[in-house]
PDB file of C-alpha atoms in Angstrom:
ATOM      1  CA  MET A   1      63.048  59.958  18.727  1.00  0.00           C
ATOM      2  CA  SER A   2      59.531  58.938  19.571  1.00  0.00           C
ATOM      3  CA  GLU A   3      56.858  61.051  21.177  1.00  0.00           C
ATOM      4  CA  HIS A   4      55.928  57.931  23.154  1.00  0.00           C
ATOM      5  CA  GLN A   5      57.469  58.208  26.616  1.00  0.00           C
ATOM      6  CA  ARG A   6      58.434  54.841  28.142  1.00  0.00           C
ATOM      7  CA  ASP A   7      56.499  54.024  31.299  1.00  0.00           C
ATOM      8  CA  LEU A   8      57.750  50.896  33.042  1.00  0.00           C
ATOM      9  CA  THR A   9      55.676  51.487  36.191  1.00  0.00           C
ATOM     10  CA  GLY A  10      52.071  51.801  35.036  1.00  0.00           C
ATOM     11  CA  TYR A  11      49.510  51.131  37.742  1.00  0.00           C
ATOM     12  CA  GLY A  12      52.002  49.215  39.877  1.00  0.00           C
ATOM     13  CA  ALA A  13      50.800  46.888  42.624  1.00  0.00           C
ATOM     14  CA  GLU A  14      47.398  48.557  42.986  1.00  0.00           C
ATOM     15  CA  PRO A  15      45.620  48.891  39.639  1.00  0.00           C
ATOM     16  CA  PRO A  16      42.234  50.615  39.677  1.00  0.00           C
ATOM     17  CA  HIS A  17      39.073  48.550  40.016  1.00  0.00           C
ATOM     18  CA  ALA A  18      37.624  48.487  36.510  1.00  0.00           C
ATOM     19  CA  ALA A  19      34.031  48.180  37.752  1.00  0.00           C
ATOM     20  CA  TRP A  20      32.938  46.456  34.554  1.00  0.00           C
ATOM     21  CA  PRO A  21      29.171  46.285  33.971  1.00  0.00           C
ATOM     22  CA  GLY A  22      27.379  43.504  35.838  1.00  0.00           C
ATOM     23  CA  GLY A  23      30.350  42.989  38.122  1.00  0.00           C
ATOM     24  CA  ALA A  24      32.252  41.135  35.398  1.00  0.00           C
ATOM     25  CA  ARG A  25      35.715  39.886  36.243  1.00  0.00           C
ATOM     26  CA  VAL A  26      37.027  40.147  32.681  1.00  0.00           C
ATOM     27  CA  ALA A  27      36.170  42.450  29.806  1.00  0.00           C
ATOM     28  CA  VAL A  28      36.733  40.368  26.669  1.00  0.00           C
ATOM     29  CA  SER A  29      37.432  42.237  23.431  1.00  0.00           C
ATOM     30  CA  LEU A  30      37.213  40.231  20.206  1.00  0.00           C
ATOM     31  CA  VAL A  31      39.062  41.961  17.369  1.00  0.00           C
ATOM     32  CA  LEU A  32      39.061  41.081  13.672  1.00  0.00           C
ATOM     33  CA  ASN A  33      41.844  42.652  11.634  1.00  0.00           C
ATOM     34  CA  TYR A  34      40.441  43.219   8.142  1.00  0.00           C
ATOM     35  CA  GLU A  35      43.523  43.722   5.940  1.00  0.00           C
ATOM     36  CA  GLU A  36      43.018  41.731   2.744  1.00  0.00           C
ATOM     37  CA  GLY A  37      43.479  44.045  -0.230  1.00  0.00           C
ATOM     38  CA  GLY A  38      45.401  46.635   1.746  1.00  0.00           C
ATOM     39  CA  GLU A  39      48.698  44.754   1.860  1.00  0.00           C
ATOM     40  CA  GLN A  40      51.808  45.586  -0.169  1.00  0.00           C
ATOM     41  CA  SER A  41      51.358  45.146  -3.896  1.00  0.00           C
ATOM     42  CA  VAL A  42      52.847  46.624  -7.033  1.00  0.00           C
ATOM     43  CA  LEU A  43      49.237  47.089  -8.137  1.00  0.00           C
ATOM     44  CA  GLU A  44      49.012  49.714  -5.378  1.00  0.00           C
ATOM     45  CA  GLY A  45      52.273  51.370  -6.365  1.00  0.00           C
ATOM     46  CA  ASP A  46      54.489  49.502  -3.903  1.00  0.00           C
ATOM     47  CA  ALA A  47      57.994  48.353  -4.769  1.00  0.00           C
ATOM     48  CA  ALA A  48      57.379  44.689  -3.956  1.00  0.00           C
ATOM     49  CA  SER A  49      54.784  42.072  -3.078  1.00  0.00           C
ATOM     50  CA  GLU A  50      53.671  41.314   0.486  1.00  0.00           C
ATOM     51  CA  SER A  51      55.956  39.089   2.541  1.00  0.00           C
ATOM     52  CA  TYR A  52      54.336  39.188   5.995  1.00  0.00           C
ATOM     53  CA  LEU A  53      51.648  37.048   7.646  1.00  0.00           C
ATOM     54  CA  HIS A  54      50.779  34.521   5.007  1.00  0.00           C
ATOM     55  CA  GLU A  55      51.027  30.740   4.924  1.00  0.00           C
ATOM     56  CA  ILE A  56      54.498  30.539   3.342  1.00  0.00           C
ATOM     57  CA  VAL A  57      56.358  31.787   6.393  1.00  0.00           C
ATOM     58  CA  GLY A  58      59.665  33.466   5.580  1.00  0.00           C
ATOM     59  CA  ALA A  59      59.172  33.657   1.816  1.00  0.00           C
ATOM     60  CA  PRO A  60      60.882  36.742   0.383  1.00  0.00           C
ATOM     61  CA  PRO A  61      58.849  39.380  -1.470  1.00  0.00           C
ATOM     62  CA  VAL A  62      58.859  39.635  -5.235  1.00  0.00           C
ATOM     63  CA  VAL A  63      60.590  42.923  -5.974  1.00  0.00           C
ATOM     64  CA  GLY A  64      59.021  44.830  -8.819  1.00  0.00           C
ATOM     65  CA  GLY A  65      56.371  42.202  -9.505  1.00  0.00           C
ATOM     66  CA  ARG A  66      53.366  40.306  -8.240  1.00  0.00           C
ATOM     67  CA  ASP A  67      53.333  37.145  -6.113  1.00  0.00           C
ATOM     68  CA  LEU A  68      50.118  35.513  -7.266  1.00  0.00           C
ATOM     69  CA  ASN A  69      50.305  32.797  -4.595  1.00  0.00           C
ATOM     70  CA  VAL A  70      50.429  35.351  -1.799  1.00  0.00           C
ATOM     71  CA  GLU A  71      47.698  37.442  -3.405  1.00  0.00           C
ATOM     72  CA  SER A  72      45.398  34.415  -3.487  1.00  0.00           C
ATOM     73  CA  MET A  73      46.114  33.585   0.161  1.00  0.00           C
ATOM     74  CA  PHE A  74      45.067  37.096   1.148  1.00  0.00           C
ATOM     75  CA  ALA A  75      42.022  36.826  -1.119  1.00  0.00           C
ATOM     76  CA  TYR A  76      40.942  33.705   0.776  1.00  0.00           C
ATOM     77  CA  GLY A  77      40.467  35.868   3.835  1.00  0.00           C
ATOM     78  CA  SER A  78      38.034  38.251   2.182  1.00  0.00           C
ATOM     79  CA  ARG A  79      36.301  35.685  -0.047  1.00  0.00           C
ATOM     80  CA  ALA A  80      35.785  32.845   2.445  1.00  0.00           C
ATOM     81  CA  GLY A  81      37.387  33.434   5.843  1.00  0.00           C
ATOM     82  CA  PHE A  82      35.467  36.609   6.619  1.00  0.00           C
ATOM     83  CA  TRP A  83      32.103  34.943   6.108  1.00  0.00           C
ATOM     84  CA  ARG A  84      33.056  31.898   8.188  1.00  0.00           C
ATOM     85  CA  ILE A  85      33.977  34.206  11.072  1.00  0.00           C
ATOM     86  CA  HIS A  86      30.780  36.204  10.499  1.00  0.00           C
ATOM     87  CA  ARG A  87      28.668  33.040  10.807  1.00  0.00           C
ATOM     88  CA  THR A  88      30.474  31.905  13.961  1.00  0.00           C
ATOM     89  CA  LEU A  89      30.027  35.244  15.719  1.00  0.00           C
ATOM     90  CA  ALA A  90      26.381  35.421  14.662  1.00  0.00           C
ATOM     91  CA  ALA A  91      25.754  31.972  16.137  1.00  0.00           C
ATOM     92  CA  HIS A  92      27.024  33.209  19.510  1.00  0.00           C
ATOM     93  CA  GLY A  93      25.570  36.713  19.260  1.00  0.00           C
ATOM     94  CA  ALA A  94      29.040  37.987  20.140  1.00  0.00           C
ATOM     95  CA  PRO A  95      30.035  41.652  19.674  1.00  0.00           C
ATOM     96  CA  LEU A  96      33.152  42.453  17.684  1.00  0.00           C
ATOM     97  CA  THR A  97      35.534  45.282  16.913  1.00  0.00           C
ATOM     98  CA  VAL A  98      37.004  45.328  13.411  1.00  0.00           C
ATOM     99  CA  HIS A  99      40.415  46.874  12.795  1.00  0.00           C
ATOM    100  CA  ALA A 100      39.625  47.791   9.196  1.00  0.00           C
ATOM    101  CA  VAL A 101      42.136  48.884   6.581  1.00  0.00           C
ATOM    102  CA  GLY A 102      40.497  51.498   4.370  1.00  0.00           C
ATOM    103  CA  ARG A 103      41.825  50.172   1.079  1.00  0.00           C
ATOM    104  CA  ALA A 104      40.759  46.627   2.021  1.00  0.00           C
ATOM    105  CA  LEU A 105      37.168  47.732   2.625  1.00  0.00           C
ATOM    106  CA  GLU A 106      37.123  49.530  -0.724  1.00  0.00           C
ATOM    107  CA  GLN A 107      37.911  46.259  -2.462  1.00  0.00           C
ATOM    108  CA  ASN A 108      35.105  44.339  -0.736  1.00  0.00           C
ATOM    109  CA  PRO A 109      32.232  46.711   0.030  1.00  0.00           C
ATOM    110  CA  ASP A 110      29.924  43.743   0.674  1.00  0.00           C
ATOM    111  CA  ALA A 111      32.029  42.893   3.733  1.00  0.00           C
ATOM    112  CA  ALA A 112      31.913  46.532   4.872  1.00  0.00           C
ATOM    113  CA  ARG A 113      28.127  46.561   4.622  1.00  0.00           C
ATOM    114  CA  ALA A 114      27.923  43.263   6.514  1.00  0.00           C
ATOM    115  CA  MET A 115      30.002  44.743   9.349  1.00  0.00           C
ATOM    116  CA  GLY A 116      27.627  47.674   9.648  1.00  0.00           C
ATOM    117  CA  ALA A 117      24.526  45.482   9.438  1.00  0.00           C
ATOM    118  CA  ALA A 118      25.886  43.202  12.187  1.00  0.00           C
ATOM    119  CA  GLY A 119      26.311  46.176  14.498  1.00  0.00           C
ATOM    120  CA  TRP A 120      30.037  45.629  14.810  1.00  0.00           C
ATOM    121  CA  GLU A 121      32.324  48.467  15.795  1.00  0.00           C
ATOM    122  CA  VAL A 122      34.576  49.307  12.861  1.00  0.00           C
ATOM    123  CA  ALA A 123      37.773  51.025  14.002  1.00  0.00           C
ATOM    124  CA  SER A 124      40.443  52.246  11.616  1.00  0.00           C
ATOM    125  CA  HIS A 125      43.512  50.123  10.898  1.00  0.00           C
ATOM    126  CA  GLY A 126      44.983  52.778   8.600  1.00  0.00           C
ATOM    127  CA  ARG A 127      44.620  53.523   4.938  1.00  0.00           C
ATOM    128  CA  ARG A 128      47.008  50.714   3.924  1.00  0.00           C
ATOM    129  CA  TRP A 129      48.334  47.640   5.754  1.00  0.00           C
ATOM    130  CA  ILE A 130      51.957  48.763   5.614  1.00  0.00           C
ATOM    131  CA  ASP A 131      54.757  49.791   7.963  1.00  0.00           C
ATOM    132  CA  TYR A 132      54.398  53.519   8.642  1.00  0.00           C
ATOM    133  CA  ARG A 133      57.773  53.994  10.327  1.00  0.00           C
ATOM    134  CA  ASP A 134      59.353  55.612   7.296  1.00  0.00           C
ATOM    135  CA  VAL A 135      56.239  57.200   5.774  1.00  0.00           C
ATOM    136  CA  PRO A 136      56.448  61.024   5.649  1.00  0.00           C
ATOM    137  CA  GLU A 137      54.288  62.724   8.261  1.00  0.00           C
ATOM    138  CA  ASP A 138      52.165  64.595   5.736  1.00  0.00           C
ATOM    139  CA  VAL A 139      51.400  61.338   3.921  1.00  0.00           C
ATOM    140  CA  GLU A 140      50.473  59.566   7.146  1.00  0.00           C
ATOM    141  CA  ARG A 141      48.239  62.472   8.175  1.00  0.00           C
ATOM    142  CA  ALA A 142      46.441  62.315   4.833  1.00  0.00           C
ATOM    143  CA  ASP A 143      46.087  58.529   5.106  1.00  0.00           C
ATOM    144  CA  ILE A 144      44.487  58.860   8.556  1.00  0.00           C
ATOM    145  CA  ALA A 145      41.910  61.325   7.258  1.00  0.00           C
ATOM    146  CA  ARG A 146      41.212  59.246   4.167  1.00  0.00           C
ATOM    147  CA  SER A 147      40.721  56.045   6.172  1.00  0.00           C
ATOM    148  CA  VAL A 148      38.146  57.824   8.340  1.00  0.00           C
ATOM    149  CA  ARG A 149      36.201  58.972   5.285  1.00  0.00           C
ATOM    150  CA  THR A 150      36.316  55.504   3.735  1.00  0.00           C
ATOM    151  CA  ILE A 151      34.914  53.748   6.805  1.00  0.00           C
ATOM    152  CA  GLU A 152      32.208  56.347   7.270  1.00  0.00           C
ATOM    153  CA  ARG A 153      31.164  56.025   3.627  1.00  0.00           C
ATOM    154  CA  LEU A 154      31.190  52.221   3.385  1.00  0.00           C
ATOM    155  CA  VAL A 155      30.099  51.187   6.882  1.00  0.00           C
ATOM    156  CA  GLY A 156      27.811  54.109   7.637  1.00  0.00           C
ATOM    157  CA  ARG A 157      29.494  55.315  10.824  1.00  0.00           C
ATOM    158  CA  ARG A 158      32.678  57.214  11.597  1.00  0.00           C
ATOM    159  CA  PRO A 159      35.351  55.176  13.432  1.00  0.00           C
ATOM    160  CA  VAL A 160      36.045  56.133  17.053  1.00  0.00           C
ATOM    161  CA  GLY A 161      38.975  53.747  17.543  1.00  0.00           C
ATOM    162  CA  TRP A 162      42.417  53.495  15.949  1.00  0.00           C
ATOM    163  CA  TYR A 163      45.066  50.794  15.503  1.00  0.00           C
ATOM    164  CA  THR A 164      47.940  51.059  13.036  1.00  0.00           C
ATOM    165  CA  GLY A 165      50.017  48.117  14.258  1.00  0.00           C
ATOM    166  CA  ARG A 166      53.251  49.257  12.631  1.00  0.00           C
ATOM    167  CA  THR A 167      53.321  52.865  13.748  1.00  0.00           C
ATOM    168  CA  SER A 168      55.562  55.821  13.110  1.00  0.00           C
ATOM    169  CA  SER A 169      56.810  57.942  15.986  1.00  0.00           C
ATOM    170  CA  SER A 170      54.088  60.471  15.086  1.00  0.00           C
ATOM    171  CA  THR A 171      51.073  58.181  14.724  1.00  0.00           C
ATOM    172  CA  ARG A 172      49.466  58.752  18.130  1.00  0.00           C
ATOM    173  CA  ARG A 173      49.844  62.521  17.899  1.00  0.00           C
ATOM    174  CA  LEU A 174      48.424  62.565  14.375  1.00  0.00           C
ATOM    175  CA  VAL A 175      45.450  60.474  15.474  1.00  0.00           C
ATOM    176  CA  ALA A 176      44.810  62.836  18.391  1.00  0.00           C
ATOM    177  CA  GLU A 177      45.137  65.847  16.108  1.00  0.00           C
ATOM    178  CA  GLU A 178      42.674  64.340  13.621  1.00  0.00           C
ATOM    179  CA  GLY A 179      40.132  64.250  16.450  1.00  0.00           C
ATOM    180  CA  GLY A 180      36.957  62.229  16.808  1.00  0.00           C
ATOM    181  CA  PHE A 181      38.674  59.194  18.329  1.00  0.00           C
ATOM    182  CA  LEU A 182      37.892  57.847  21.796  1.00  0.00           C
ATOM    183  CA  TYR A 183      41.007  55.673  21.961  1.00  0.00           C
ATOM    184  CA  ASP A 184      43.854  53.991  20.158  1.00  0.00           C
ATOM    185  CA  SER A 185      45.141  50.451  20.660  1.00  0.00           C
ATOM    186  CA  ASP A 186      48.754  50.786  19.530  1.00  0.00           C
ATOM    187  CA  ASP A 187      50.080  49.398  22.807  1.00  0.00           C
ATOM    188  CA  TYR A 188      50.655  46.013  24.452  1.00  0.00           C
ATOM    189  CA  SER A 189      51.816  47.068  27.918  1.00  0.00           C
ATOM    190  CA  ASP A 190      48.899  46.405  30.292  1.00  0.00           C
ATOM    191  CA  ASP A 191      45.738  44.482  31.126  1.00  0.00           C
ATOM    192  CA  LEU A 192      43.730  47.676  31.651  1.00  0.00           C
ATOM    193  CA  PRO A 193      43.102  50.911  29.748  1.00  0.00           C
ATOM    194  CA  PHE A 194      45.178  53.933  30.714  1.00  0.00           C
ATOM    195  CA  TYR A 195      45.773  57.556  29.761  1.00  0.00           C
ATOM    196  CA  VAL A 196      48.732  59.193  28.059  1.00  0.00           C
ATOM    197  CA  GLU A 197      49.261  62.701  26.732  1.00  0.00           C
ATOM    198  CA  ALA A 198      48.906  63.212  22.984  1.00  0.00           C
ATOM    199  CA  ALA A 199      48.643  66.513  21.129  1.00  0.00           C
ATOM    200  CA  GLY A 200      48.707  68.282  24.495  1.00  0.00           C
ATOM    201  CA  ARG A 201      45.711  66.552  26.088  1.00  0.00           C
ATOM    202  CA  PRO A 202      44.763  63.269  27.828  1.00  0.00           C
ATOM    203  CA  HIS A 203      44.350  60.390  25.417  1.00  0.00           C
ATOM    204  CA  LEU A 204      42.922  56.948  26.213  1.00  0.00           C
ATOM    205  CA  VAL A 205      44.837  53.807  25.276  1.00  0.00           C
ATOM    206  CA  LEU A 206      43.178  50.383  25.171  1.00  0.00           C
ATOM    207  CA  PRO A 207      46.047  47.881  25.151  1.00  0.00           C
ATOM    208  CA  TYR A 208      45.933  45.121  22.556  1.00  0.00           C
ATOM    209  CA  GLY A 209      47.469  41.616  22.670  1.00  0.00           C
ATOM    210  CA  LEU A 210      49.818  39.734  20.388  1.00  0.00           C
ATOM    211  CA  ASP A 211      50.106  36.634  22.564  1.00  0.00           C
ATOM    212  CA  THR A 212      46.341  35.990  22.357  1.00  0.00           C
ATOM    213  CA  ASN A 213      46.394  36.548  18.615  1.00  0.00           C
ATOM    214  CA  ASP A 214      46.024  34.176  15.677  1.00  0.00           C
ATOM    215  CA  PHE A 215      48.987  35.812  13.916  1.00  0.00           C
ATOM    216  CA  LYS A 216      51.098  33.337  15.918  1.00  0.00           C
ATOM    217  CA  PHE A 217      49.987  30.645  13.469  1.00  0.00           C
ATOM    218  CA  LEU A 218      52.101  32.402  10.825  1.00  0.00           C
ATOM    219  CA  ILE A 219      55.313  33.081  12.735  1.00  0.00           C
ATOM    220  CA  VAL A 220      58.151  30.743  13.669  1.00  0.00           C
ATOM    221  CA  HIS A 221      57.572  28.836  16.932  1.00  0.00           C
ATOM    222  CA  GLY A 222      53.984  30.053  17.208  1.00  0.00           C
ATOM    223  CA  PHE A 223      50.710  28.117  17.210  1.00  0.00           C
ATOM    224  CA  THR A 224      50.531  25.032  14.999  1.00  0.00           C
ATOM    225  CA  THR A 225      47.097  23.533  15.627  1.00  0.00           C
ATOM    226  CA  ALA A 226      43.754  24.934  16.727  1.00  0.00           C
ATOM    227  CA  ASP A 227      44.287  23.199  20.067  1.00  0.00           C
ATOM    228  CA  ASP A 228      47.434  25.273  20.644  1.00  0.00           C
ATOM    229  CA  MET A 229      45.629  28.590  20.401  1.00  0.00           C
ATOM    230  CA  LEU A 230      42.427  27.470  22.104  1.00  0.00           C
ATOM    231  CA  SER A 231      44.360  26.126  25.068  1.00  0.00           C
ATOM    232  CA  TYR A 232      46.313  29.370  25.349  1.00  0.00           C
ATOM    233  CA  LEU A 233      43.180  31.531  25.180  1.00  0.00           C
ATOM    234  CA  VAL A 234      41.462  29.423  27.845  1.00  0.00           C
ATOM    235  CA  ASP A 235      44.505  29.619  30.128  1.00  0.00           C
ATOM    236  CA  ALA A 236      44.722  33.398  29.673  1.00  0.00           C
ATOM    237  CA  PHE A 237      41.034  33.900  30.345  1.00  0.00           C
ATOM    238  CA  ASP A 238      41.026  31.664  33.413  1.00  0.00           C
ATOM    239  CA  ALA A 239      44.038  33.448  34.912  1.00  0.00           C
ATOM    240  CA  LEU A 240      42.448  36.864  34.380  1.00  0.00           C
ATOM    241  CA  HIS A 241      39.142  35.522  35.696  1.00  0.00           C
ATOM    242  CA  ALA A 242      40.822  34.433  38.939  1.00  0.00           C
ATOM    243  CA  GLU A 243      42.597  37.785  39.313  1.00  0.00           C
ATOM    244  CA  GLY A 244      39.337  39.536  38.534  1.00  0.00           C
ATOM    245  CA  ALA A 245      37.827  38.477  41.848  1.00  0.00           C
ATOM    246  CA  ASP A 246      39.664  41.480  43.324  1.00  0.00           C
ATOM    247  CA  ARG A 247      40.951  43.422  40.329  1.00  0.00           C
ATOM    248  CA  PRO A 248      38.947  42.983  37.115  1.00  0.00           C
ATOM    249  CA  ARG A 249      41.010  42.883  33.941  1.00  0.00           C
ATOM    250  CA  MET A 250      40.722  43.178  30.173  1.00  0.00           C
ATOM    251  CA  MET A 251      41.563  40.518  27.560  1.00  0.00           C
ATOM    252  CA  SER A 252      41.966  41.054  23.828  1.00  0.00           C
ATOM    253  CA  VAL A 253      41.670  38.281  21.232  1.00  0.00           C
ATOM    254  CA  GLY A 254      43.149  39.209  17.858  1.00  0.00           C
ATOM    255  CA  MET A 255      42.009  37.489  14.658  1.00  0.00           C
ATOM    256  CA  HIS A 256      42.516  37.746  10.900  1.00  0.00           C
ATOM    257  CA  CYS A 257      40.187  36.610   8.111  1.00  0.00           C
ATOM    258  CA  ARG A 258      42.922  34.695   6.271  1.00  0.00           C
ATOM    259  CA  ILE A 259      44.161  32.993   9.452  1.00  0.00           C
ATOM    260  CA  ILE A 260      41.452  31.971  11.925  1.00  0.00           C
ATOM    261  CA  GLY A 261      38.987  31.993   9.032  1.00  0.00           C
ATOM    262  CA  ARG A 262      40.536  28.757   7.737  1.00  0.00           C
ATOM    263  CA  PRO A 263      38.509  25.562   8.369  1.00  0.00           C
ATOM    264  CA  GLY A 264      41.206  24.024  10.538  1.00  0.00           C
ATOM    265  CA  ARG A 265      41.337  27.034  12.850  1.00  0.00           C
ATOM    266  CA  ILE A 266      37.791  28.393  13.141  1.00  0.00           C
ATOM    267  CA  ARG A 267      36.922  26.149  16.070  1.00  0.00           C
ATOM    268  CA  VAL A 268      39.308  28.253  18.166  1.00  0.00           C
ATOM    269  CA  LEU A 269      36.772  31.080  18.089  1.00  0.00           C
ATOM    270  CA  ASP A 270      33.789  28.805  18.649  1.00  0.00           C
ATOM    271  CA  GLY A 271      35.514  26.891  21.441  1.00  0.00           C
ATOM    272  CA  PHE A 272      36.710  29.993  23.238  1.00  0.00           C
ATOM    273  CA  LEU A 273      33.288  31.628  23.186  1.00  0.00           C
ATOM    274  CA  LYS A 274      31.722  28.422  24.538  1.00  0.00           C
ATOM    275  CA  HIS A 275      34.273  28.387  27.363  1.00  0.00           C
ATOM    276  CA  VAL A 276      33.586  32.027  28.243  1.00  0.00           C
ATOM    277  CA  GLU A 277      29.839  31.372  28.248  1.00  0.00           C
ATOM    278  CA  ARG A 278      30.234  28.339  30.532  1.00  0.00           C
ATOM    279  CA  ARG A 279      32.632  30.066  32.921  1.00  0.00           C
ATOM    280  CA  GLY A 280      30.614  33.255  33.312  1.00  0.00           C
ATOM    281  CA  GLY A 281      31.871  36.468  34.836  1.00  0.00           C
ATOM    282  CA  ALA A 282      32.814  38.030  31.498  1.00  0.00           C
ATOM    283  CA  TRP A 283      31.680  41.163  29.734  1.00  0.00           C
ATOM    284  CA  VAL A 284      32.179  40.515  26.020  1.00  0.00           C
ATOM    285  CA  ALA A 285      32.206  44.009  24.563  1.00  0.00           C
ATOM    286  CA  THR A 286      33.422  46.140  21.697  1.00  0.00           C
ATOM    287  CA  ARG A 287      36.421  48.326  22.297  1.00  0.00           C
ATOM    288  CA  GLU A 288      34.199  51.351  21.936  1.00  0.00           C
ATOM    289  CA  GLN A 289      32.008  50.085  24.786  1.00  0.00           C
ATOM    290  CA  ILE A 290      35.076  49.478  26.939  1.00  0.00           C
ATOM    291  CA  ALA A 291      36.452  52.929  26.122  1.00  0.00           C
ATOM    292  CA  ARG A 292      33.171  54.685  26.929  1.00  0.00           C
ATOM    293  CA  HIS A 293      32.916  52.798  30.219  1.00  0.00           C
ATOM    294  CA  TRP A 294      36.468  53.733  31.184  1.00  0.00           C
ATOM    295  CA  LEU A 295      36.016  57.381  30.257  1.00  0.00           C
ATOM    296  CA  ALA A 296      32.882  57.542  32.417  1.00  0.00           C
ATOM    297  CA  VAL A 297      34.042  55.523  35.434  1.00  0.00           C
ATOM    298  CA  HIS A 298      37.742  56.453  35.355  1.00  0.00           C
ATOM    299  CA  PRO A 299      37.837  59.878  33.695  1.00  0.00           C
ATOM    300  CA  PRO A 300      41.182  61.379  32.705  1.00  0.00           C
ATOM    301  CA  PRO A 301      43.048  63.443  35.293  1.00  0.00           C
ATOM    302  CA  ARG A 302      42.369  67.153  35.145  1.00  0.00           C
TER     303      ARG A 302
END
């Protein structure tokens, strides 16, 4: 059983007015998932190679051995894709939140330093990029603590946000018990932040998005071309922008170094940011900024 109680009602017909800074209609959160080097590998003591979210969709893992093709596709993300995304964001002066896997940062400290130097928020994406559903609780607790120490050491600042992605039933409680976090993003159920109870106290959740996420390039019946994703992001933003005249909303855009960092896909990021700039009415912010705003303007219930 999960400690996560299902809530199918949420804010209902009358969500709160977000009151984003500057009267923005949409708070846009750009998120880069930095995972390369933290995926499954026998080099890390795993039973098999990685089989998820790479260019050969549906390929089975190599049990007991390495898949050098898959390893090199992940390496592309850290070697080339990361820097292409870095340049694109710098050209727009756009803020970013990184969901950083601790082990991945350890294997490319230059990228970690670049994140800190750019002023990006670096949130934790766990110690390893694995499925934590069957990981013993004591191991997961230790991994949470270790990921925090790794980010603080390599980036220069402790993470205040959390996103596992493939959680256990205990993840949220363990994150709350660790302390020091403003929010977690292991949720996809709303267009606004909300509070739940975790470890016996109010806990802020900033919902994430998998529909507005480049991972759909690497799943069956997902995005095929850059136009597919760009068109979808523009449609999502414009719909939220229209709704935001009365009820401002939040929009997350999920990215990965090895996916949107490819030459044939990078114009999605550039094109979307140009559209947002032309349209106006957006607050492009880190998730930390959004969380701090929500905590101040919509504090948790007593």
